[in-house]
């Protein structure tokens, strides 16, 4: 598949061999307004309808920031009702990631704070450089809460007590501290972060992607269900996989002691 590039004002979408890269370039700190989230929403829709894309990496083209979150001047000038709808739209956009079949990875090579962390929390996995800077939710210092999933997605990821502590203090963590509490999945040497993240993405994109997609949906949707209902949902997805071409190929390859030729079907 030829490399396809779609450049917008605030981000660039690059498709290459089963992987989509979303590059953020809003401004020096990637402090965003509604225009950015409209572009992000459109990029997610573009990816969802592309059967060739298996993994998505969200990254920044700015050297020191993944994102500092929403532009404070933009928020200060907006009416309360607009700000409420803005947060709702951001959450609806991030919710699409959880319901998309592709695996989303946030590649964090710079400071990831406020709405920037909330964006990363919307992704399935978070990889960070060891010198990337700080990560956290300082919204309380503005007299508000992290209203784009910062209280809810964070609590489900690291536990309610840790999420409460991070939100009510506004304290920022180092990459290693974030790794220790499970806020990020991996910490790489800074200069290797993007390369190692894309290596991981290629590994997944070249694997049994139909199974990977259903594993994601089973975990993401099942966590909101009672356990007995979630187990039945898991079983329904397993039934689909048992009938798939990849399952037949995987079993045959195992018995024949050869690499599998995955088709994503």
PDB file of C-alpha atoms in Angstrom:
ATOM      1  CA  UNK A   1       0.000   0.000   0.000  1.00  0.00           C
ATOM      2  CA  UNK A   2       1.431   3.386  -1.008  1.00  0.00           C
ATOM      3  CA  UNK A   3       1.970   6.006   1.675  1.00  0.00           C
ATOM      4  CA  UNK A   4      -1.014   8.353   1.879  1.00  0.00           C
ATOM      5  CA  UNK A   5      -0.737  11.744   3.579  1.00  0.00           C
ATOM      6  CA  UNK A   6      -3.593  14.062   4.498  1.00  0.00           C
ATOM      7  CA  UNK A   7      -2.426  17.380   5.967  1.00  0.00           C
ATOM      8  CA  UNK A   8      -4.788  19.625   7.950  1.00  0.00           C
ATOM      9  CA  UNK A   9      -4.213  22.875   9.832  1.00  0.00           C
ATOM     10  CA  UNK A  10      -3.720  21.205  13.221  1.00  0.00           C
ATOM     11  CA  UNK A  11      -2.741  17.633  12.387  1.00  0.00           C
ATOM     12  CA  UNK A  12      -1.450  15.385   9.630  1.00  0.00           C
ATOM     13  CA  UNK A  13      -2.731  11.868   8.967  1.00  0.00           C
ATOM     14  CA  UNK A  14      -0.229   9.464   7.397  1.00  0.00           C
ATOM     15  CA  UNK A  15      -1.244   5.956   6.305  1.00  0.00           C
ATOM     16  CA  UNK A  16       1.535   3.491   5.642  1.00  0.00           C
ATOM     17  CA  UNK A  17       1.349  -0.291   5.389  1.00  0.00           C
ATOM     18  CA  UNK A  18      -1.456  -0.918   7.867  1.00  0.00           C
ATOM     19  CA  UNK A  19      -0.463   1.837  10.311  1.00  0.00           C
ATOM     20  CA  UNK A  20      -1.927   5.325  10.599  1.00  0.00           C
ATOM     21  CA  UNK A  21       0.083   8.090  12.232  1.00  0.00           C
ATOM     22  CA  UNK A  22      -1.737  11.163  13.531  1.00  0.00           C
ATOM     23  CA  UNK A  23       0.796  13.974  13.924  1.00  0.00           C
ATOM     24  CA  UNK A  24      -0.222  16.924  16.135  1.00  0.00           C
ATOM     25  CA  UNK A  25       1.093  20.353  15.131  1.00  0.00           C
ATOM     26  CA  UNK A  26      -1.397  22.857  16.572  1.00  0.00           C
ATOM     27  CA  UNK A  27       1.216  25.206  18.058  1.00  0.00           C
ATOM     28  CA  UNK A  28       4.354  24.964  20.222  1.00  0.00           C
ATOM     29  CA  UNK A  29       2.492  23.297  23.094  1.00  0.00           C
ATOM     30  CA  UNK A  30      -0.321  21.705  21.069  1.00  0.00           C
ATOM     31  CA  UNK A  31      -2.834  23.703  23.125  1.00  0.00           C
ATOM     32  CA  UNK A  32      -6.017  23.084  21.210  1.00  0.00           C
ATOM     33  CA  UNK A  33      -9.428  24.596  20.523  1.00  0.00           C
ATOM     34  CA  UNK A  34     -12.556  23.166  18.915  1.00  0.00           C
ATOM     35  CA  UNK A  35     -10.987  23.307  15.449  1.00  0.00           C
ATOM     36  CA  UNK A  36      -8.368  20.735  16.446  1.00  0.00           C
ATOM     37  CA  UNK A  37     -10.916  18.314  17.876  1.00  0.00           C
ATOM     38  CA  UNK A  38     -13.024  18.606  14.719  1.00  0.00           C
ATOM     39  CA  UNK A  39      -9.972  17.565  12.722  1.00  0.00           C
ATOM     40  CA  UNK A  40      -9.174  14.735  15.159  1.00  0.00           C
ATOM     41  CA  UNK A  41     -12.772  13.537  14.988  1.00  0.00           C
ATOM     42  CA  UNK A  42     -12.637  13.509  11.173  1.00  0.00           C
ATOM     43  CA  UNK A  43      -9.318  11.640  11.193  1.00  0.00           C
ATOM     44  CA  UNK A  44     -10.746   8.957  13.490  1.00  0.00           C
ATOM     45  CA  UNK A  45     -13.744   8.548  11.169  1.00  0.00           C
ATOM     46  CA  UNK A  46     -11.416   8.286   8.165  1.00  0.00           C
ATOM     47  CA  UNK A  47      -9.437   5.559   9.913  1.00  0.00           C
ATOM     48  CA  UNK A  48     -12.488   3.628  11.106  1.00  0.00           C
ATOM     49  CA  UNK A  49     -13.715   3.164   7.554  1.00  0.00           C
ATOM     50  CA  UNK A  50     -10.314   2.083   6.194  1.00  0.00           C
ATOM     51  CA  UNK A  51     -10.038  -1.724   6.444  1.00  0.00           C
ATOM     52  CA  UNK A  52      -6.299  -1.582   5.710  1.00  0.00           C
ATOM     53  CA  UNK A  53      -5.479   0.307   8.923  1.00  0.00           C
ATOM     54  CA  UNK A  54      -4.863  -1.952  11.920  1.00  0.00           C
ATOM     55  CA  UNK A  55      -2.929   0.271  14.353  1.00  0.00           C
ATOM     56  CA  UNK A  56      -2.958   4.031  14.965  1.00  0.00           C
ATOM     57  CA  UNK A  57      -0.159   6.034  16.611  1.00  0.00           C
ATOM     58  CA  UNK A  58      -0.968   9.480  17.984  1.00  0.00           C
ATOM     59  CA  UNK A  59       2.177  11.627  18.233  1.00  0.00           C
ATOM     60  CA  UNK A  60       3.359  15.228  18.362  1.00  0.00           C
ATOM     61  CA  UNK A  61       5.566  17.094  15.916  1.00  0.00           C
ATOM     62  CA  UNK A  62       6.445  19.584  18.660  1.00  0.00           C
ATOM     63  CA  UNK A  63       9.783  18.877  20.388  1.00  0.00           C
ATOM     64  CA  UNK A  64       8.788  19.465  24.021  1.00  0.00           C
ATOM     65  CA  UNK A  65       5.062  18.781  24.234  1.00  0.00           C
ATOM     66  CA  UNK A  66       2.679  16.005  23.373  1.00  0.00           C
ATOM     67  CA  UNK A  67      -0.068  18.425  24.395  1.00  0.00           C
ATOM     68  CA  UNK A  68      -0.697  20.969  27.139  1.00  0.00           C
ATOM     69  CA  UNK A  69      -4.448  20.508  26.741  1.00  0.00           C
ATOM     70  CA  UNK A  70      -7.114  23.022  25.840  1.00  0.00           C
ATOM     71  CA  UNK A  71      -6.055  26.582  25.015  1.00  0.00           C
ATOM     72  CA  UNK A  72      -6.774  28.603  28.174  1.00  0.00           C
ATOM     73  CA  UNK A  73      -7.434  31.826  26.243  1.00  0.00           C
ATOM     74  CA  UNK A  74      -9.949  29.967  24.094  1.00  0.00           C
ATOM     75  CA  UNK A  75     -11.731  28.620  27.177  1.00  0.00           C
ATOM     76  CA  UNK A  76     -11.687  31.939  29.042  1.00  0.00           C
ATOM     77  CA  UNK A  77     -13.361  33.732  26.127  1.00  0.00           C
ATOM     78  CA  UNK A  78     -16.079  31.096  25.689  1.00  0.00           C
ATOM     79  CA  UNK A  79     -19.512  31.095  27.300  1.00  0.00           C
ATOM     80  CA  UNK A  80     -20.198  28.356  29.893  1.00  0.00           C
ATOM     81  CA  UNK A  81     -22.700  26.573  27.646  1.00  0.00           C
ATOM     82  CA  UNK A  82     -20.159  26.483  24.791  1.00  0.00           C
ATOM     83  CA  UNK A  83     -17.473  25.109  27.104  1.00  0.00           C
ATOM     84  CA  UNK A  84     -19.849  22.356  28.246  1.00  0.00           C
ATOM     85  CA  UNK A  85     -20.610  21.363  24.649  1.00  0.00           C
ATOM     86  CA  UNK A  86     -16.911  21.534  23.796  1.00  0.00           C
ATOM     87  CA  UNK A  87     -16.068  19.025  26.543  1.00  0.00           C
ATOM     88  CA  UNK A  88     -18.946  16.818  25.394  1.00  0.00           C
ATOM     89  CA  UNK A  89     -17.679  16.844  21.813  1.00  0.00           C
ATOM     90  CA  UNK A  90     -14.137  16.009  22.948  1.00  0.00           C
ATOM     91  CA  UNK A  91     -15.437  13.074  24.979  1.00  0.00           C
ATOM     92  CA  UNK A  92     -17.573  11.819  22.107  1.00  0.00           C
ATOM     93  CA  UNK A  93     -14.508  11.937  19.863  1.00  0.00           C
ATOM     94  CA  UNK A  94     -12.390   9.978  22.354  1.00  0.00           C
ATOM     95  CA  UNK A  95     -15.223   7.475  22.883  1.00  0.00           C
ATOM     96  CA  UNK A  96     -14.940   6.600  19.182  1.00  0.00           C
ATOM     97  CA  UNK A  97     -11.410   5.366  19.805  1.00  0.00           C
ATOM     98  CA  UNK A  98     -12.595   2.815  22.364  1.00  0.00           C
ATOM     99  CA  UNK A  99     -15.223   1.552  19.928  1.00  0.00           C
ATOM    100  CA  UNK A 100     -12.946   1.446  16.884  1.00  0.00           C
ATOM    101  CA  UNK A 101     -11.425  -1.897  15.851  1.00  0.00           C
ATOM    102  CA  UNK A 102      -7.958  -0.415  15.449  1.00  0.00           C
ATOM    103  CA  UNK A 103      -5.458  -0.376  18.325  1.00  0.00           C
ATOM    104  CA  UNK A 104      -4.599   3.222  19.290  1.00  0.00           C
ATOM    105  CA  UNK A 105      -1.225   4.063  20.855  1.00  0.00           C
ATOM    106  CA  UNK A 106      -0.284   7.458  22.297  1.00  0.00           C
ATOM    107  CA  UNK A 107       3.417   8.137  21.729  1.00  0.00           C
ATOM    108  CA  UNK A 108       4.386  10.640  24.427  1.00  0.00           C
ATOM    109  CA  UNK A 109       7.699  12.360  23.713  1.00  0.00           C
ATOM    110  CA  UNK A 110       6.992  15.588  25.608  1.00  0.00           C
ATOM    111  CA  UNK A 111       4.922  17.082  28.435  1.00  0.00           C
ATOM    112  CA  UNK A 112       1.468  15.488  28.571  1.00  0.00           C
ATOM    113  CA  UNK A 113      -0.796  17.511  30.836  1.00  0.00           C
ATOM    114  CA  UNK A 114      -4.454  18.408  31.255  1.00  0.00           C
ATOM    115  CA  UNK A 115      -6.424  17.716  28.119  1.00  0.00           C
ATOM    116  CA  UNK A 116      -3.264  16.296  26.573  1.00  0.00           C
ATOM    117  CA  UNK A 117      -3.296  13.477  29.116  1.00  0.00           C
ATOM    118  CA  UNK A 118      -7.041  13.069  28.626  1.00  0.00           C
ATOM    119  CA  UNK A 119      -6.386  12.586  24.909  1.00  0.00           C
ATOM    120  CA  UNK A 120      -3.764   9.957  25.734  1.00  0.00           C
ATOM    121  CA  UNK A 121      -6.167   8.283  28.178  1.00  0.00           C
ATOM    122  CA  UNK A 122      -8.603   7.899  25.300  1.00  0.00           C
ATOM    123  CA  UNK A 123      -6.035   5.721  23.518  1.00  0.00           C
ATOM    124  CA  UNK A 124      -5.656   2.017  24.226  1.00  0.00           C
ATOM    125  CA  UNK A 125      -1.958   2.183  25.135  1.00  0.00           C
ATOM    126  CA  UNK A 126       0.474   4.906  26.204  1.00  0.00           C
ATOM    127  CA  UNK A 127       4.241   4.767  25.578  1.00  0.00           C
ATOM    128  CA  UNK A 128       6.472   7.533  26.962  1.00  0.00           C
ATOM    129  CA  UNK A 129      10.061   8.690  26.665  1.00  0.00           C
ATOM    130  CA  UNK A 130      12.130   8.644  29.843  1.00  0.00           C
ATOM    131  CA  UNK A 131      12.981  12.331  29.412  1.00  0.00           C
ATOM    132  CA  UNK A 132       9.609  13.381  28.030  1.00  0.00           C
ATOM    133  CA  UNK A 133       8.804  15.723  30.899  1.00  0.00           C
ATOM    134  CA  UNK A 134       5.778  15.695  33.171  1.00  0.00           C
ATOM    135  CA  UNK A 135       2.392  14.011  32.949  1.00  0.00           C
ATOM    136  CA  UNK A 136      -0.734  14.806  34.958  1.00  0.00           C
ATOM    137  CA  UNK A 137      -3.956  16.729  35.420  1.00  0.00           C
ATOM    138  CA  UNK A 138      -3.463  20.230  36.879  1.00  0.00           C
ATOM    139  CA  UNK A 139      -7.022  21.444  36.218  1.00  0.00           C
ATOM    140  CA  UNK A 140      -7.710  22.015  39.920  1.00  0.00           C
ATOM    141  CA  UNK A 141      -5.211  24.909  39.808  1.00  0.00           C
ATOM    142  CA  UNK A 142      -7.707  26.618  37.476  1.00  0.00           C
ATOM    143  CA  UNK A 143     -10.630  25.912  39.798  1.00  0.00           C
ATOM    144  CA  UNK A 144     -12.162  23.235  37.542  1.00  0.00           C
ATOM    145  CA  UNK A 145     -11.967  19.476  37.038  1.00  0.00           C
ATOM    146  CA  UNK A 146     -10.511  17.437  34.187  1.00  0.00           C
ATOM    147  CA  UNK A 147     -13.737  17.299  32.212  1.00  0.00           C
ATOM    148  CA  UNK A 148     -12.694  15.341  29.150  1.00  0.00           C
ATOM    149  CA  UNK A 149     -12.488  11.991  30.896  1.00  0.00           C
ATOM    150  CA  UNK A 150      -9.773  12.917  33.364  1.00  0.00           C
ATOM    151  CA  UNK A 151     -11.743  11.854  36.423  1.00  0.00           C
ATOM    152  CA  UNK A 152     -13.381   8.810  34.821  1.00  0.00           C
ATOM    153  CA  UNK A 153     -10.904   7.232  32.402  1.00  0.00           C
ATOM    154  CA  UNK A 154      -8.040   7.813  34.831  1.00  0.00           C
ATOM    155  CA  UNK A 155      -9.918   6.180  37.732  1.00  0.00           C
ATOM    156  CA  UNK A 156     -10.657   3.116  35.631  1.00  0.00           C
ATOM    157  CA  UNK A 157      -7.016   2.887  34.622  1.00  0.00           C
ATOM    158  CA  UNK A 158      -5.072   3.486  37.862  1.00  0.00           C
ATOM    159  CA  UNK A 159      -7.757   3.050  40.536  1.00  0.00           C
ATOM    160  CA  UNK A 160     -10.013   5.515  42.285  1.00  0.00           C
ATOM    161  CA  UNK A 161      -7.665   6.509  45.108  1.00  0.00           C
ATOM    162  CA  UNK A 162      -4.732   7.299  42.830  1.00  0.00           C
ATOM    163  CA  UNK A 163      -7.012   9.149  40.420  1.00  0.00           C
ATOM    164  CA  UNK A 164      -8.458  11.188  43.284  1.00  0.00           C
ATOM    165  CA  UNK A 165      -4.988  12.072  44.547  1.00  0.00           C
ATOM    166  CA  UNK A 166      -3.787  13.160  41.103  1.00  0.00           C
ATOM    167  CA  UNK A 167      -6.907  15.219  40.440  1.00  0.00           C
ATOM    168  CA  UNK A 168      -7.207  17.026  43.795  1.00  0.00           C
ATOM    169  CA  UNK A 169      -3.502  17.871  44.072  1.00  0.00           C
ATOM    170  CA  UNK A 170      -2.810  18.570  40.410  1.00  0.00           C
ATOM    171  CA  UNK A 171       0.626  17.046  40.963  1.00  0.00           C
ATOM    172  CA  UNK A 172       2.558  16.102  37.846  1.00  0.00           C
ATOM    173  CA  UNK A 173       4.416  12.794  37.569  1.00  0.00           C
ATOM    174  CA  UNK A 174       7.676  11.777  35.957  1.00  0.00           C
ATOM    175  CA  UNK A 175       7.569   9.083  33.249  1.00  0.00           C
ATOM    176  CA  UNK A 176       8.900   6.505  35.704  1.00  0.00           C
ATOM    177  CA  UNK A 177       6.267   7.398  38.306  1.00  0.00           C
ATOM    178  CA  UNK A 178       3.596   7.139  35.603  1.00  0.00           C
ATOM    179  CA  UNK A 179       4.883   3.685  34.670  1.00  0.00           C
ATOM    180  CA  UNK A 180       4.851   2.510  38.278  1.00  0.00           C
ATOM    181  CA  UNK A 181       1.141   3.277  38.719  1.00  0.00           C
ATOM    182  CA  UNK A 182       0.133   1.927  35.304  1.00  0.00           C
ATOM    183  CA  UNK A 183      -0.654   5.302  33.771  1.00  0.00           C
ATOM    184  CA  UNK A 184       1.712   4.498  30.894  1.00  0.00           C
ATOM    185  CA  UNK A 185       2.459   1.016  29.586  1.00  0.00           C
ATOM    186  CA  UNK A 186       6.095   1.420  28.575  1.00  0.00           C
ATOM    187  CA  UNK A 187       8.902   3.938  29.081  1.00  0.00           C
ATOM    188  CA  UNK A 188      11.612   3.982  26.418  1.00  0.00           C
ATOM    189  CA  UNK A 189      14.943   5.803  26.190  1.00  0.00           C
ATOM    190  CA  UNK A 190      13.914   9.252  24.970  1.00  0.00           C
ATOM    191  CA  UNK A 191      15.624   9.162  21.583  1.00  0.00           C
ATOM    192  CA  UNK A 192      14.148   5.709  20.846  1.00  0.00           C
ATOM    193  CA  UNK A 193      10.552   6.442  21.832  1.00  0.00           C
ATOM    194  CA  UNK A 194       9.068   7.008  18.397  1.00  0.00           C
ATOM    195  CA  UNK A 195      11.071   4.225  16.751  1.00  0.00           C
ATOM    196  CA  UNK A 196      10.187   1.697  19.460  1.00  0.00           C
ATOM    197  CA  UNK A 197       6.529   2.730  19.386  1.00  0.00           C
ATOM    198  CA  UNK A 198       6.330   2.255  15.612  1.00  0.00           C
ATOM    199  CA  UNK A 199       8.128  -1.090  15.918  1.00  0.00           C
ATOM    200  CA  UNK A 200       5.449  -2.189  18.367  1.00  0.00           C
ATOM    201  CA  UNK A 201       2.744  -0.901  16.003  1.00  0.00           C
ATOM    202  CA  UNK A 202       4.219  -2.866  13.078  1.00  0.00           C
ATOM    203  CA  UNK A 203       4.362  -6.015  15.196  1.00  0.00           C
ATOM    204  CA  UNK A 204       0.642  -5.737  15.958  1.00  0.00           C
ATOM    205  CA  UNK A 205      -0.252  -4.731  12.382  1.00  0.00           C
ATOM    206  CA  UNK A 206       1.484  -7.886  11.098  1.00  0.00           C
ATOM    207  CA  UNK A 207      -0.162 -10.192  13.631  1.00  0.00           C
ATOM    208  CA  UNK A 208      -3.636 -11.754  13.848  1.00  0.00           C
ATOM    209  CA  UNK A 209      -5.353  -8.364  13.651  1.00  0.00           C
ATOM    210  CA  UNK A 210      -8.902  -9.711  13.542  1.00  0.00           C
ATOM    211  CA  UNK A 211      -8.248 -11.376  16.895  1.00  0.00           C
ATOM    212  CA  UNK A 212      -6.516  -8.246  18.231  1.00  0.00           C
ATOM    213  CA  UNK A 213      -9.526  -6.096  17.315  1.00  0.00           C
ATOM    214  CA  UNK A 214     -11.932  -8.443  19.067  1.00  0.00           C
ATOM    215  CA  UNK A 215      -9.675  -8.683  22.110  1.00  0.00           C
ATOM    216  CA  UNK A 216      -9.780  -4.889  22.347  1.00  0.00           C
ATOM    217  CA  UNK A 217     -13.571  -4.770  22.011  1.00  0.00           C
ATOM    218  CA  UNK A 218     -13.983  -7.547  24.572  1.00  0.00           C
ATOM    219  CA  UNK A 219     -11.880  -5.673  27.135  1.00  0.00           C
ATOM    220  CA  UNK A 220     -13.122  -2.143  26.419  1.00  0.00           C
ATOM    221  CA  UNK A 221     -16.816  -2.997  26.254  1.00  0.00           C
ATOM    222  CA  UNK A 222     -16.738  -5.786  28.810  1.00  0.00           C
ATOM    223  CA  UNK A 223     -15.316  -3.620  31.599  1.00  0.00           C
ATOM    224  CA  UNK A 224     -18.599  -1.715  31.723  1.00  0.00           C
ATOM    225  CA  UNK A 225     -20.688  -4.907  32.034  1.00  0.00           C
ATOM    226  CA  UNK A 226     -21.443  -7.187  34.991  1.00  0.00           C
ATOM    227  CA  UNK A 227     -18.960 -10.062  34.946  1.00  0.00           C
ATOM    228  CA  UNK A 228     -21.469 -12.754  33.942  1.00  0.00           C
ATOM    229  CA  UNK A 229     -22.692 -10.622  31.013  1.00  0.00           C
ATOM    230  CA  UNK A 230     -19.119  -9.759  30.003  1.00  0.00           C
ATOM    231  CA  UNK A 231     -18.149 -13.446  29.971  1.00  0.00           C
ATOM    232  CA  UNK A 232     -21.048 -14.194  27.610  1.00  0.00           C
ATOM    233  CA  UNK A 233     -19.966 -11.268  25.415  1.00  0.00           C
ATOM    234  CA  UNK A 234     -16.433 -12.651  25.383  1.00  0.00           C
ATOM    235  CA  UNK A 235     -17.837 -16.010  24.301  1.00  0.00           C
ATOM    236  CA  UNK A 236     -19.767 -14.443  21.414  1.00  0.00           C
ATOM    237  CA  UNK A 237     -16.595 -12.780  20.147  1.00  0.00           C
ATOM    238  CA  UNK A 238     -14.692 -16.041  20.521  1.00  0.00           C
ATOM    239  CA  UNK A 239     -17.376 -17.755  18.414  1.00  0.00           C
ATOM    240  CA  UNK A 240     -16.740 -15.217  15.659  1.00  0.00           C
ATOM    241  CA  UNK A 241     -13.009 -15.867  15.858  1.00  0.00           C
ATOM    242  CA  UNK A 242     -13.419 -19.652  15.757  1.00  0.00           C
ATOM    243  CA  UNK A 243     -15.088 -19.212  12.358  1.00  0.00           C
ATOM    244  CA  UNK A 244     -12.452 -16.841  10.992  1.00  0.00           C
ATOM    245  CA  UNK A 245      -9.850 -17.539   8.324  1.00  0.00           C
ATOM    246  CA  UNK A 246      -7.118 -16.417  10.711  1.00  0.00           C
ATOM    247  CA  UNK A 247      -8.126 -18.986  13.340  1.00  0.00           C
ATOM    248  CA  UNK A 248      -7.951 -21.790  10.761  1.00  0.00           C
ATOM    249  CA  UNK A 249      -4.581 -20.500   9.577  1.00  0.00           C
ATOM    250  CA  UNK A 250      -3.256 -20.074  13.116  1.00  0.00           C
ATOM    251  CA  UNK A 251      -4.097 -23.645  14.118  1.00  0.00           C
ATOM    252  CA  UNK A 252      -2.683 -25.057  10.884  1.00  0.00           C
ATOM    253  CA  UNK A 253       0.524 -23.025  11.192  1.00  0.00           C
ATOM    254  CA  UNK A 254       1.006 -24.178  14.783  1.00  0.00           C
ATOM    255  CA  UNK A 255       0.586 -27.853  13.889  1.00  0.00           C
ATOM    256  CA  UNK A 256       2.764 -27.515  10.792  1.00  0.00           C
ATOM    257  CA  UNK A 257       5.432 -25.615  12.749  1.00  0.00           C
ATOM    258  CA  UNK A 258       5.556 -22.664  10.324  1.00  0.00           C
ATOM    259  CA  UNK A 259       4.872 -18.905  10.527  1.00  0.00           C
ATOM    260  CA  UNK A 260       1.218 -18.016  10.090  1.00  0.00           C
ATOM    261  CA  UNK A 261       0.073 -16.064   7.045  1.00  0.00           C
ATOM    262  CA  UNK A 262      -2.433 -13.734   8.666  1.00  0.00           C
ATOM    263  CA  UNK A 263      -5.148 -12.109   6.512  1.00  0.00           C
ATOM    264  CA  UNK A 264      -7.082 -10.171   9.140  1.00  0.00           C
ATOM    265  CA  UNK A 265     -10.232 -12.108   8.287  1.00  0.00           C
TER     266      UNK A 265
END
